[in-house]
């Protein structure tokens, strides 16, 4: 039976400048020295991916380099876009797709998100698909239906051989950057339902092996109780990832939470 290694990602969004980004990466690398039981990734702004790759590459750190988005297209006349293959060339191994800011601020729909997932997987990247409901959808009792629809549409056409390169991030839109966090029980409930949808889409074994991260105002003070839930396999961290000490404390909270070995 597969076990799930916890995963903690730092989504820097459109923050940092070159030097502050480099020094943040250096602090994270230093703080992760010897951490082997959590997979850690940082997602710098695309402009800084190569310099940050340089910081990560100078050490034997196992920190993964991530990108916050990728194009749905392999190459061509798409001004301003960056393809999954170009990211892979720069050392990126994991890409966030369908983050709520891209869905709700930039206006990406499930069809585009699905094409991005397939583009990322096609280039050998691990794809972290983000799903989650807005506040009005939560209040209308639609959380599980929204998550299910975003999963089904976002993962259309993903083959069984690609499932091991999938990570899901459940990020309730109302919790992102707001200081409000889902209760561990509410988050666990959503995660368990998400795992059920994945089992239906792929298989029970595949679903048991996919990491499902929680995102939305995760902080050192609430990380441990969230990560203690049986279907929460780590977190996607925004604001708190910009402070190395906070990010490292959250990584620490994910140590030793490996799950899934007992069955399912
Ligand atoms: P937050 O962002 O931790 O600042 O709420 C999470 C995210 O958007 O991934």
PDB file of N, CA, C and O in Angstrom, residues 140-212:
ATOM      1  N   UNK A 140     -23.675  28.618   0.080  1.00  0.00           N
ATOM      2  CA  UNK A 140     -24.792  27.958  -0.613  1.00  0.00           C
ATOM      3  C   UNK A 140     -24.681  26.433  -0.513  1.00  0.00           C
ATOM      4  O   UNK A 140     -25.469  25.703  -1.133  1.00  0.00           O
ATOM      5  N   UNK A 141     -23.704  25.932   0.229  1.00  0.00           N
ATOM      6  CA  UNK A 141     -23.556  24.480   0.405  1.00  0.00           C
ATOM      7  C   UNK A 141     -22.990  23.779  -0.817  1.00  0.00           C
ATOM      8  O   UNK A 141     -23.189  22.569  -0.999  1.00  0.00           O
ATOM      9  N   UNK A 142     -22.248  24.529  -1.636  1.00  0.00           N
ATOM     10  CA  UNK A 142     -21.791  23.958  -2.917  1.00  0.00           C
ATOM     11  C   UNK A 142     -20.319  23.509  -2.912  1.00  0.00           C
ATOM     12  O   UNK A 142     -19.785  23.147  -3.965  1.00  0.00           O
ATOM     13  N   UNK A 143     -19.684  23.532  -1.744  1.00  0.00           N
ATOM     14  CA  UNK A 143     -18.240  23.252  -1.692  1.00  0.00           C
ATOM     15  C   UNK A 143     -17.866  21.962  -2.429  1.00  0.00           C
ATOM     16  O   UNK A 143     -16.998  21.962  -3.315  1.00  0.00           O
ATOM     17  N   UNK A 144     -18.518  20.863  -2.077  1.00  0.00           N
ATOM     18  CA  UNK A 144     -18.107  19.580  -2.658  1.00  0.00           C
ATOM     19  C   UNK A 144     -18.419  19.508  -4.155  1.00  0.00           C
ATOM     20  O   UNK A 144     -17.640  18.940  -4.930  1.00  0.00           O
ATOM     21  N   UNK A 145     -19.533  20.109  -4.543  1.00  0.00           N
ATOM     22  CA  UNK A 145     -19.891  20.089  -5.972  1.00  0.00           C
ATOM     23  C   UNK A 145     -18.898  20.905  -6.791  1.00  0.00           C
ATOM     24  O   UNK A 145     -18.502  20.504  -7.893  1.00  0.00           O
ATOM     25  N   UNK A 146     -18.467  22.027  -6.250  1.00  0.00           N
ATOM     26  CA  UNK A 146     -17.485  22.865  -6.969  1.00  0.00           C
ATOM     27  C   UNK A 146     -16.157  22.121  -7.076  1.00  0.00           C
ATOM     28  O   UNK A 146     -15.553  22.037  -8.153  1.00  0.00           O
ATOM     29  N   UNK A 147     -15.707  21.562  -5.964  1.00  0.00           N
ATOM     30  CA  UNK A 147     -14.440  20.823  -5.998  1.00  0.00           C
ATOM     31  C   UNK A 147     -14.511  19.672  -6.997  1.00  0.00           C
ATOM     32  O   UNK A 147     -13.583  19.440  -7.781  1.00  0.00           O
ATOM     33  N   UNK A 148     -15.617  18.951  -6.966  1.00  0.00           N
ATOM     34  CA  UNK A 148     -15.750  17.810  -7.873  1.00  0.00           C
ATOM     35  C   UNK A 148     -15.743  18.266  -9.329  1.00  0.00           C
ATOM     36  O   UNK A 148     -15.057  17.668 -10.171  1.00  0.00           O
ATOM     37  N   UNK A 149     -16.470  19.328  -9.629  1.00  0.00           N
ATOM     38  CA  UNK A 149     -16.524  19.805 -11.021  1.00  0.00           C
ATOM     39  C   UNK A 149     -15.141  20.272 -11.470  1.00  0.00           C
ATOM     40  O   UNK A 149     -14.705  19.969 -12.595  1.00  0.00           O
ATOM     41  N   UNK A 150     -14.441  20.993 -10.592  1.00  0.00           N
ATOM     42  CA  UNK A 150     -13.115  21.485 -10.986  1.00  0.00           C
ATOM     43  C   UNK A 150     -12.135  20.320 -11.172  1.00  0.00           C
ATOM     44  O   UNK A 150     -11.271  20.356 -12.054  1.00  0.00           O
ATOM     45  N   UNK A 151     -12.274  19.278 -10.368  1.00  0.00           N
ATOM     46  CA  UNK A 151     -11.408  18.100 -10.526  1.00  0.00           C
ATOM     47  C   UNK A 151     -11.726  17.367 -11.823  1.00  0.00           C
ATOM     48  O   UNK A 151     -10.834  17.027 -12.604  1.00  0.00           O
ATOM     49  N   UNK A 152     -13.014  17.103 -12.022  1.00  0.00           N
ATOM     50  CA  UNK A 152     -13.393  16.311 -13.211  1.00  0.00           C
ATOM     51  C   UNK A 152     -12.999  17.035 -14.486  1.00  0.00           C
ATOM     52  O   UNK A 152     -12.458  16.438 -15.420  1.00  0.00           O
ATOM     53  N   UNK A 153     -13.249  18.335 -14.538  1.00  0.00           N
ATOM     54  CA  UNK A 153     -12.937  19.073 -15.766  1.00  0.00           C
ATOM     55  C   UNK A 153     -11.440  19.328 -15.875  1.00  0.00           C
ATOM     56  O   UNK A 153     -10.863  19.271 -16.961  1.00  0.00           O
ATOM     57  N   UNK A 154     -10.811  19.612 -14.762  1.00  0.00           N
ATOM     58  CA  UNK A 154      -9.374  19.913 -14.799  1.00  0.00           C
ATOM     59  C   UNK A 154      -8.525  18.704 -15.149  1.00  0.00           C
ATOM     60  O   UNK A 154      -7.439  18.839 -15.711  1.00  0.00           O
ATOM     61  N   UNK A 155      -9.027  17.513 -14.823  1.00  0.00           N
ATOM     62  CA  UNK A 155      -8.215  16.300 -15.009  1.00  0.00           C
ATOM     63  C   UNK A 155      -8.655  15.469 -16.216  1.00  0.00           C
ATOM     64  O   UNK A 155      -8.161  14.355 -16.407  1.00  0.00           O
ATOM     65  N   UNK A 156      -9.540  16.013 -17.013  1.00  0.00           N
ATOM     66  CA  UNK A 156     -10.004  15.276 -18.190  1.00  0.00           C
ATOM     67  C   UNK A 156      -8.818  14.877 -19.070  1.00  0.00           C
ATOM     68  O   UNK A 156      -7.944  15.699 -19.349  1.00  0.00           O
ATOM     69  N   UNK A 157      -8.790  13.642 -19.481  1.00  0.00           N
ATOM     70  CA  UNK A 157      -7.745  13.202 -20.418  1.00  0.00           C
ATOM     71  C   UNK A 157      -6.427  12.858 -19.762  1.00  0.00           C
ATOM     72  O   UNK A 157      -5.463  12.505 -20.442  1.00  0.00           O
ATOM     73  N   UNK A 158      -6.345  12.955 -18.430  1.00  0.00           N
ATOM     74  CA  UNK A 158      -5.094  12.568 -17.752  1.00  0.00           C
ATOM     75  C   UNK A 158      -5.038  11.043 -17.712  1.00  0.00           C
ATOM     76  O   UNK A 158      -5.978  10.377 -17.275  1.00  0.00           O
ATOM     77  N   UNK A 159      -3.931  10.496 -18.197  1.00  0.00           N
ATOM     78  CA  UNK A 159      -3.818   9.037 -18.309  1.00  0.00           C
ATOM     79  C   UNK A 159      -3.357   8.399 -17.013  1.00  0.00           C
ATOM     80  O   UNK A 159      -2.752   9.074 -16.168  1.00  0.00           O
ATOM     81  N   UNK A 160      -3.608   7.094 -16.860  1.00  0.00           N
ATOM     82  CA  UNK A 160      -3.215   6.404 -15.629  1.00  0.00           C
ATOM     83  C   UNK A 160      -1.715   6.526 -15.350  1.00  0.00           C
ATOM     84  O   UNK A 160      -1.291   6.635 -14.198  1.00  0.00           O
ATOM     85  N   UNK A 161      -0.912   6.554 -16.394  1.00  0.00           N
ATOM     86  CA  UNK A 161       0.544   6.642 -16.205  1.00  0.00           C
ATOM     87  C   UNK A 161       0.997   8.010 -15.720  1.00  0.00           C
ATOM     88  O   UNK A 161       2.150   8.193 -15.330  1.00  0.00           O
ATOM     89  N   UNK A 162       0.096   8.996 -15.766  1.00  0.00           N
ATOM     90  CA  UNK A 162       0.480  10.362 -15.380  1.00  0.00           C
ATOM     91  C   UNK A 162       0.054  10.701 -13.957  1.00  0.00           C
ATOM     92  O   UNK A 162       0.454  11.722 -13.406  1.00  0.00           O
ATOM     93  N   UNK A 163      -0.786   9.852 -13.380  1.00  0.00           N
ATOM     94  CA  UNK A 163      -1.395  10.168 -12.091  1.00  0.00           C
ATOM     95  C   UNK A 163      -0.355  10.358 -11.000  1.00  0.00           C
ATOM     96  O   UNK A 163      -0.520  11.175 -10.094  1.00  0.00           O
ATOM     97  N   UNK A 164       0.765   9.639 -11.121  1.00  0.00           N
ATOM     98  CA  UNK A 164       1.765   9.772 -10.053  1.00  0.00           C
ATOM     99  C   UNK A 164       2.439  11.139 -10.072  1.00  0.00           C
ATOM    100  O   UNK A 164       3.125  11.502  -9.120  1.00  0.00           O
ATOM    101  N   UNK A 165       2.222  11.903 -11.135  1.00  0.00           N
ATOM    102  CA  UNK A 165       2.764  13.265 -11.171  1.00  0.00           C
ATOM    103  C   UNK A 165       1.681  14.323 -10.917  1.00  0.00           C
ATOM    104  O   UNK A 165       1.799  15.457 -11.330  1.00  0.00           O
ATOM    105  N   UNK A 166       0.640  13.923 -10.226  1.00  0.00           N
ATOM    106  CA  UNK A 166      -0.425  14.864  -9.863  1.00  0.00           C
ATOM    107  C   UNK A 166      -0.380  15.161  -8.369  1.00  0.00           C
ATOM    108  O   UNK A 166      -0.181  14.260  -7.552  1.00  0.00           O
ATOM    109  N   UNK A 167      -0.583  16.424  -8.042  1.00  0.00           N
ATOM    110  CA  UNK A 167      -0.828  16.835  -6.659  1.00  0.00           C
ATOM    111  C   UNK A 167      -2.077  17.716  -6.721  1.00  0.00           C
ATOM    112  O   UNK A 167      -2.253  18.473  -7.677  1.00  0.00           O
ATOM    113  N   UNK A 168      -2.936  17.595  -5.736  1.00  0.00           N
ATOM    114  CA  UNK A 168      -4.115  18.461  -5.671  1.00  0.00           C
ATOM    115  C   UNK A 168      -3.929  19.422  -4.505  1.00  0.00           C
ATOM    116  O   UNK A 168      -3.450  19.023  -3.430  1.00  0.00           O
ATOM    117  N   UNK A 169      -4.280  20.678  -4.715  1.00  0.00           N
ATOM    118  CA  UNK A 169      -4.285  21.637  -3.599  1.00  0.00           C
ATOM    119  C   UNK A 169      -5.718  22.129  -3.419  1.00  0.00           C
ATOM    120  O   UNK A 169      -6.297  22.689  -4.361  1.00  0.00           O
ATOM    121  N   UNK A 170      -6.267  21.852  -2.242  1.00  0.00           N
ATOM    122  CA  UNK A 170      -7.591  22.393  -1.918  1.00  0.00           C
ATOM    123  C   UNK A 170      -7.382  23.745  -1.255  1.00  0.00           C
ATOM    124  O   UNK A 170      -6.785  23.838  -0.179  1.00  0.00           O
ATOM    125  N   UNK A 171      -7.855  24.789  -1.935  1.00  0.00           N
ATOM    126  CA  UNK A 171      -7.663  26.144  -1.426  1.00  0.00           C
ATOM    127  C   UNK A 171      -8.987  26.891  -1.474  1.00  0.00           C
ATOM    128  O   UNK A 171      -9.339  27.452  -2.518  1.00  0.00           O
ATOM    129  N   UNK A 172      -9.726  26.876  -0.365  1.00  0.00           N
ATOM    130  CA  UNK A 172     -10.967  27.643  -0.363  1.00  0.00           C
ATOM    131  C   UNK A 172     -10.660  29.123  -0.629  1.00  0.00           C
ATOM    132  O   UNK A 172      -9.800  29.695   0.039  1.00  0.00           O
ATOM    133  N   UNK A 173     -11.318  29.686  -1.634  1.00  0.00           N
ATOM    134  CA  UNK A 173     -10.943  31.028  -2.101  1.00  0.00           C
ATOM    135  C   UNK A 173     -11.053  32.048  -0.967  1.00  0.00           C
ATOM    136  O   UNK A 173     -10.221  32.951  -0.837  1.00  0.00           O
ATOM    137  N   UNK A 174     -12.023  31.871  -0.096  1.00  0.00           N
ATOM    138  CA  UNK A 174     -12.261  32.827   0.992  1.00  0.00           C
ATOM    139  C   UNK A 174     -11.176  32.769   2.061  1.00  0.00           C
ATOM    140  O   UNK A 174     -11.120  33.640   2.935  1.00  0.00           O
ATOM    141  N   UNK A 175     -10.327  31.750   2.009  1.00  0.00           N
ATOM    142  CA  UNK A 175      -9.278  31.603   3.024  1.00  0.00           C
ATOM    143  C   UNK A 175      -7.922  32.092   2.522  1.00  0.00           C
ATOM    144  O   UNK A 175      -6.968  32.160   3.296  1.00  0.00           O
ATOM    145  N   UNK A 176      -7.823  32.430   1.233  1.00  0.00           N
ATOM    146  CA  UNK A 176      -6.513  32.747   0.667  1.00  0.00           C
ATOM    147  C   UNK A 176      -6.172  34.211   0.927  1.00  0.00           C
ATOM    148  O   UNK A 176      -6.893  35.106   0.487  1.00  0.00           O
ATOM    149  N   UNK A 177      -5.107  34.416   1.653  1.00  0.00           N
ATOM    150  CA  UNK A 177      -4.617  35.768   1.908  1.00  0.00           C
ATOM    151  C   UNK A 177      -5.524  36.577   2.820  1.00  0.00           C
ATOM    152  O   UNK A 177      -5.352  37.787   2.960  1.00  0.00           O
ATOM    153  N   UNK A 178      -6.490  35.942   3.459  1.00  0.00           N
ATOM    154  CA  UNK A 178      -7.462  36.673   4.263  1.00  0.00           C
ATOM    155  C   UNK A 178      -7.229  36.523   5.752  1.00  0.00           C
ATOM    156  O   UNK A 178      -7.860  37.218   6.547  1.00  0.00           O
ATOM    157  N   UNK A 179      -6.362  35.584   6.126  1.00  0.00           N
ATOM    158  CA  UNK A 179      -6.191  35.303   7.550  1.00  0.00           C
ATOM    159  C   UNK A 179      -7.235  34.323   8.065  1.00  0.00           C
ATOM    160  O   UNK A 179      -7.124  33.827   9.180  1.00  0.00           O
ATOM    161  N   UNK A 180      -8.255  34.044   7.266  1.00  0.00           N
ATOM    162  CA  UNK A 180      -9.265  33.055   7.673  1.00  0.00           C
ATOM    163  C   UNK A 180      -8.825  31.681   7.189  1.00  0.00           C
ATOM    164  O   UNK A 180      -8.412  31.521   6.050  1.00  0.00           O
ATOM    165  N   UNK A 181      -8.948  30.699   8.039  1.00  0.00           N
ATOM    166  CA  UNK A 181      -8.541  29.338   7.666  1.00  0.00           C
ATOM    167  C   UNK A 181      -9.737  28.420   7.844  1.00  0.00           C
ATOM    168  O   UNK A 181     -10.520  28.602   8.779  1.00  0.00           O
ATOM    169  N   UNK A 182      -9.862  27.436   6.985  1.00  0.00           N
ATOM    170  CA  UNK A 182     -10.892  26.411   7.216  1.00  0.00           C
ATOM    171  C   UNK A 182     -10.550  25.692   8.520  1.00  0.00           C
ATOM    172  O   UNK A 182      -9.375  25.546   8.859  1.00  0.00           O
ATOM    173  N   UNK A 183     -11.563  25.251   9.248  1.00  0.00           N
ATOM    174  CA  UNK A 183     -11.247  24.460  10.439  1.00  0.00           C
ATOM    175  C   UNK A 183     -10.625  23.143   9.959  1.00  0.00           C
ATOM    176  O   UNK A 183     -10.898  22.684   8.841  1.00  0.00           O
ATOM    177  N   UNK A 184      -9.797  22.523  10.793  1.00  0.00           N
ATOM    178  CA  UNK A 184      -9.205  21.243  10.384  1.00  0.00           C
ATOM    179  C   UNK A 184     -10.292  20.236   9.994  1.00  0.00           C
ATOM    180  O   UNK A 184     -10.125  19.476   9.031  1.00  0.00           O
ATOM    181  N   UNK A 185     -11.417  20.259  10.684  1.00  0.00           N
ATOM    182  CA  UNK A 185     -12.496  19.298  10.389  1.00  0.00           C
ATOM    183  C   UNK A 185     -13.129  19.599   9.026  1.00  0.00           C
ATOM    184  O   UNK A 185     -13.383  18.682   8.236  1.00  0.00           O
ATOM    185  N   UNK A 186     -13.386  20.875   8.754  1.00  0.00           N
ATOM    186  CA  UNK A 186     -13.973  21.232   7.446  1.00  0.00           C
ATOM    187  C   UNK A 186     -13.000  20.895   6.320  1.00  0.00           C
ATOM    188  O   UNK A 186     -13.394  20.398   5.254  1.00  0.00           O
ATOM    189  N   UNK A 187     -11.724  21.214   6.555  1.00  0.00           N
ATOM    190  CA  UNK A 187     -10.735  20.932   5.517  1.00  0.00           C
ATOM    191  C   UNK A 187     -10.639  19.417   5.296  1.00  0.00           C
ATOM    192  O   UNK A 187     -10.626  18.946   4.148  1.00  0.00           O
ATOM    193  N   UNK A 188     -10.585  18.650   6.382  1.00  0.00           N
ATOM    194  CA  UNK A 188     -10.513  17.182   6.260  1.00  0.00           C
ATOM    195  C   UNK A 188     -11.707  16.644   5.482  1.00  0.00           C
ATOM    196  O   UNK A 188     -11.568  15.782   4.617  1.00  0.00           O
ATOM    197  N   UNK A 189     -12.884  17.179   5.776  1.00  0.00           N
ATOM    198  CA  UNK A 189     -14.088  16.729   5.087  1.00  0.00           C
ATOM    199  C   UNK A 189     -13.966  16.970   3.572  1.00  0.00           C
ATOM    200  O   UNK A 189     -14.238  16.080   2.757  1.00  0.00           O
ATOM    201  N   UNK A 190     -13.503  18.164   3.207  1.00  0.00           N
ATOM    202  CA  UNK A 190     -13.338  18.468   1.778  1.00  0.00           C
ATOM    203  C   UNK A 190     -12.275  17.565   1.158  1.00  0.00           C
ATOM    204  O   UNK A 190     -12.453  17.045   0.043  1.00  0.00           O
ATOM    205  N   UNK A 191     -11.179  17.351   1.882  1.00  0.00           N
ATOM    206  CA  UNK A 191     -10.097  16.511   1.341  1.00  0.00           C
ATOM    207  C   UNK A 191     -10.565  15.065   1.129  1.00  0.00           C
ATOM    208  O   UNK A 191     -10.225  14.439   0.127  1.00  0.00           O
ATOM    209  N   UNK A 192     -11.333  14.556   2.086  1.00  0.00           N
ATOM    210  CA  UNK A 192     -11.800  13.167   1.950  1.00  0.00           C
ATOM    211  C   UNK A 192     -12.715  13.054   0.725  1.00  0.00           C
ATOM    212  O   UNK A 192     -12.634  12.070  -0.035  1.00  0.00           O
ATOM    213  N   UNK A 193     -13.547  14.051   0.502  1.00  0.00           N
ATOM    214  CA  UNK A 193     -14.440  14.015  -0.668  1.00  0.00           C
ATOM    215  C   UNK A 193     -13.620  14.114  -1.957  1.00  0.00           C
ATOM    216  O   UNK A 193     -13.909  13.443  -2.951  1.00  0.00           O
ATOM    217  N   UNK A 194     -12.598  14.958  -1.923  1.00  0.00           N
ATOM    218  CA  UNK A 194     -11.723  15.078  -3.102  1.00  0.00           C
ATOM    219  C   UNK A 194     -11.063  13.730  -3.391  1.00  0.00           C
ATOM    220  O   UNK A 194     -11.011  13.274  -4.540  1.00  0.00           O
ATOM    221  N   UNK A 195     -10.602  13.046  -2.337  1.00  0.00           N
ATOM    222  CA  UNK A 195      -9.960  11.742  -2.564  1.00  0.00           C
ATOM    223  C   UNK A 195     -10.979  10.750  -3.148  1.00  0.00           C
ATOM    224  O   UNK A 195     -10.643   9.909  -3.976  1.00  0.00           O
ATOM    225  N   UNK A 196     -12.219  10.880  -2.725  1.00  0.00           N
ATOM    226  CA  UNK A 196     -13.260  10.018  -3.284  1.00  0.00           C
ATOM    227  C   UNK A 196     -13.455  10.263  -4.781  1.00  0.00           C
ATOM    228  O   UNK A 196     -13.630   9.310  -5.562  1.00  0.00           O
ATOM    229  N   UNK A 197     -13.426  11.525  -5.179  1.00  0.00           N
ATOM    230  CA  UNK A 197     -13.572  11.839  -6.612  1.00  0.00           C
ATOM    231  C   UNK A 197     -12.376  11.275  -7.383  1.00  0.00           C
ATOM    232  O   UNK A 197     -12.524  10.703  -8.472  1.00  0.00           O
ATOM    233  N   UNK A 198     -11.175  11.405  -6.803  1.00  0.00           N
ATOM    234  CA  UNK A 198      -9.977  10.879  -7.480  1.00  0.00           C
ATOM    235  C   UNK A 198     -10.058   9.360  -7.628  1.00  0.00           C
ATOM    236  O   UNK A 198      -9.638   8.801  -8.646  1.00  0.00           O
ATOM    237  N   UNK A 199     -10.627   8.698  -6.617  1.00  0.00           N
ATOM    238  CA  UNK A 199     -10.784   7.239  -6.694  1.00  0.00           C
ATOM    239  C   UNK A 199     -11.730   6.882  -7.833  1.00  0.00           C
ATOM    240  O   UNK A 199     -11.508   5.914  -8.568  1.00  0.00           O
ATOM    241  N   UNK A 200     -12.769   7.675  -7.983  1.00  0.00           N
ATOM    242  CA  UNK A 200     -13.715   7.425  -9.054  1.00  0.00           C
ATOM    243  C   UNK A 200     -13.091   7.691 -10.434  1.00  0.00           C
ATOM    244  O   UNK A 200     -13.334   6.967 -11.395  1.00  0.00           O
ATOM    245  N   UNK A 201     -12.275   8.732 -10.497  1.00  0.00           N
ATOM    246  CA  UNK A 201     -11.657   9.098 -11.783  1.00  0.00           C
ATOM    247  C   UNK A 201     -10.556   8.119 -12.179  1.00  0.00           C
ATOM    248  O   UNK A 201     -10.403   7.817 -13.364  1.00  0.00           O
ATOM    249  N   UNK A 202      -9.787   7.660 -11.192  1.00  0.00           N
ATOM    250  CA  UNK A 202      -8.627   6.810 -11.504  1.00  0.00           C
ATOM    251  C   UNK A 202      -8.823   5.429 -10.890  1.00  0.00           C
ATOM    252  O   UNK A 202      -9.359   4.551 -11.535  1.00  0.00           O
ATOM    253  N   UNK A 203      -8.416   5.261  -9.644  1.00  0.00           N
ATOM    254  CA  UNK A 203      -8.643   4.003  -8.928  1.00  0.00           C
ATOM    255  C   UNK A 203      -8.432   4.300  -7.449  1.00  0.00           C
ATOM    256  O   UNK A 203      -7.836   5.321  -7.097  1.00  0.00           O
ATOM    257  N   UNK A 204      -8.880   3.395  -6.614  1.00  0.00           N
ATOM    258  CA  UNK A 204      -8.689   3.584  -5.179  1.00  0.00           C
ATOM    259  C   UNK A 204      -7.211   3.678  -4.825  1.00  0.00           C
ATOM    260  O   UNK A 204      -6.801   4.518  -4.022  1.00  0.00           O
ATOM    261  N   UNK A 205      -6.397   2.811  -5.432  1.00  0.00           N
ATOM    262  CA  UNK A 205      -4.967   2.826  -5.135  1.00  0.00           C
ATOM    263  C   UNK A 205      -4.332   4.131  -5.594  1.00  0.00           C
ATOM    264  O   UNK A 205      -3.495   4.715  -4.901  1.00  0.00           O
ATOM    265  N   UNK A 206      -4.721   4.586  -6.791  1.00  0.00           N
ATOM    266  CA  UNK A 206      -4.153   5.842  -7.309  1.00  0.00           C
ATOM    267  C   UNK A 206      -4.541   6.986  -6.382  1.00  0.00           C
ATOM    268  O   UNK A 206      -3.706   7.827  -6.020  1.00  0.00           O
ATOM    269  N   UNK A 207      -5.814   7.013  -5.969  1.00  0.00           N
ATOM    270  CA  UNK A 207      -6.276   8.111  -5.117  1.00  0.00           C
ATOM    271  C   UNK A 207      -5.561   8.098  -3.771  1.00  0.00           C
ATOM    272  O   UNK A 207      -5.269   9.145  -3.197  1.00  0.00           O
ATOM    273  N   UNK A 208      -5.254   6.890  -3.284  1.00  0.00           N
ATOM    274  CA  UNK A 208      -4.581   6.777  -1.981  1.00  0.00           C
ATOM    275  C   UNK A 208      -3.144   7.278  -2.059  1.00  0.00           C
ATOM    276  O   UNK A 208      -2.527   7.571  -1.033  1.00  0.00           O
ATOM    277  N   UNK A 209      -2.604   7.358  -3.276  1.00  0.00           N
ATOM    278  CA  UNK A 209      -1.208   7.773  -3.420  1.00  0.00           C
ATOM    279  C   UNK A 209      -1.056   9.261  -3.752  1.00  0.00           C
ATOM    280  O   UNK A 209       0.042   9.805  -3.685  1.00  0.00           O
ATOM    281  N   UNK A 210      -2.146   9.936  -4.118  1.00  0.00           N
ATOM    282  CA  UNK A 210      -2.059  11.342  -4.543  1.00  0.00           C
ATOM    283  C   UNK A 210      -2.045  12.251  -3.311  1.00  0.00           C
ATOM    284  O   UNK A 210      -2.909  12.135  -2.443  1.00  0.00           O
ATOM    285  N   UNK A 211      -1.054  13.167  -3.258  1.00  0.00           N
ATOM    286  CA  UNK A 211      -1.028  14.139  -2.163  1.00  0.00           C
ATOM    287  C   UNK A 211      -2.109  15.189  -2.383  1.00  0.00           C
ATOM    288  O   UNK A 211      -2.231  15.731  -3.486  1.00  0.00           O
ATOM    289  N   UNK A 212      -2.853  15.478  -1.340  1.00  0.00           N
ATOM    290  CA  UNK A 212      -3.849  16.556  -1.368  1.00  0.00           C
ATOM    291  C   UNK A 212      -3.424  17.563  -0.305  1.00  0.00           C
ATOM    292  O   UNK A 212      -3.403  17.256   0.894  1.00  0.00           O
TER     293      UNK A 212
END
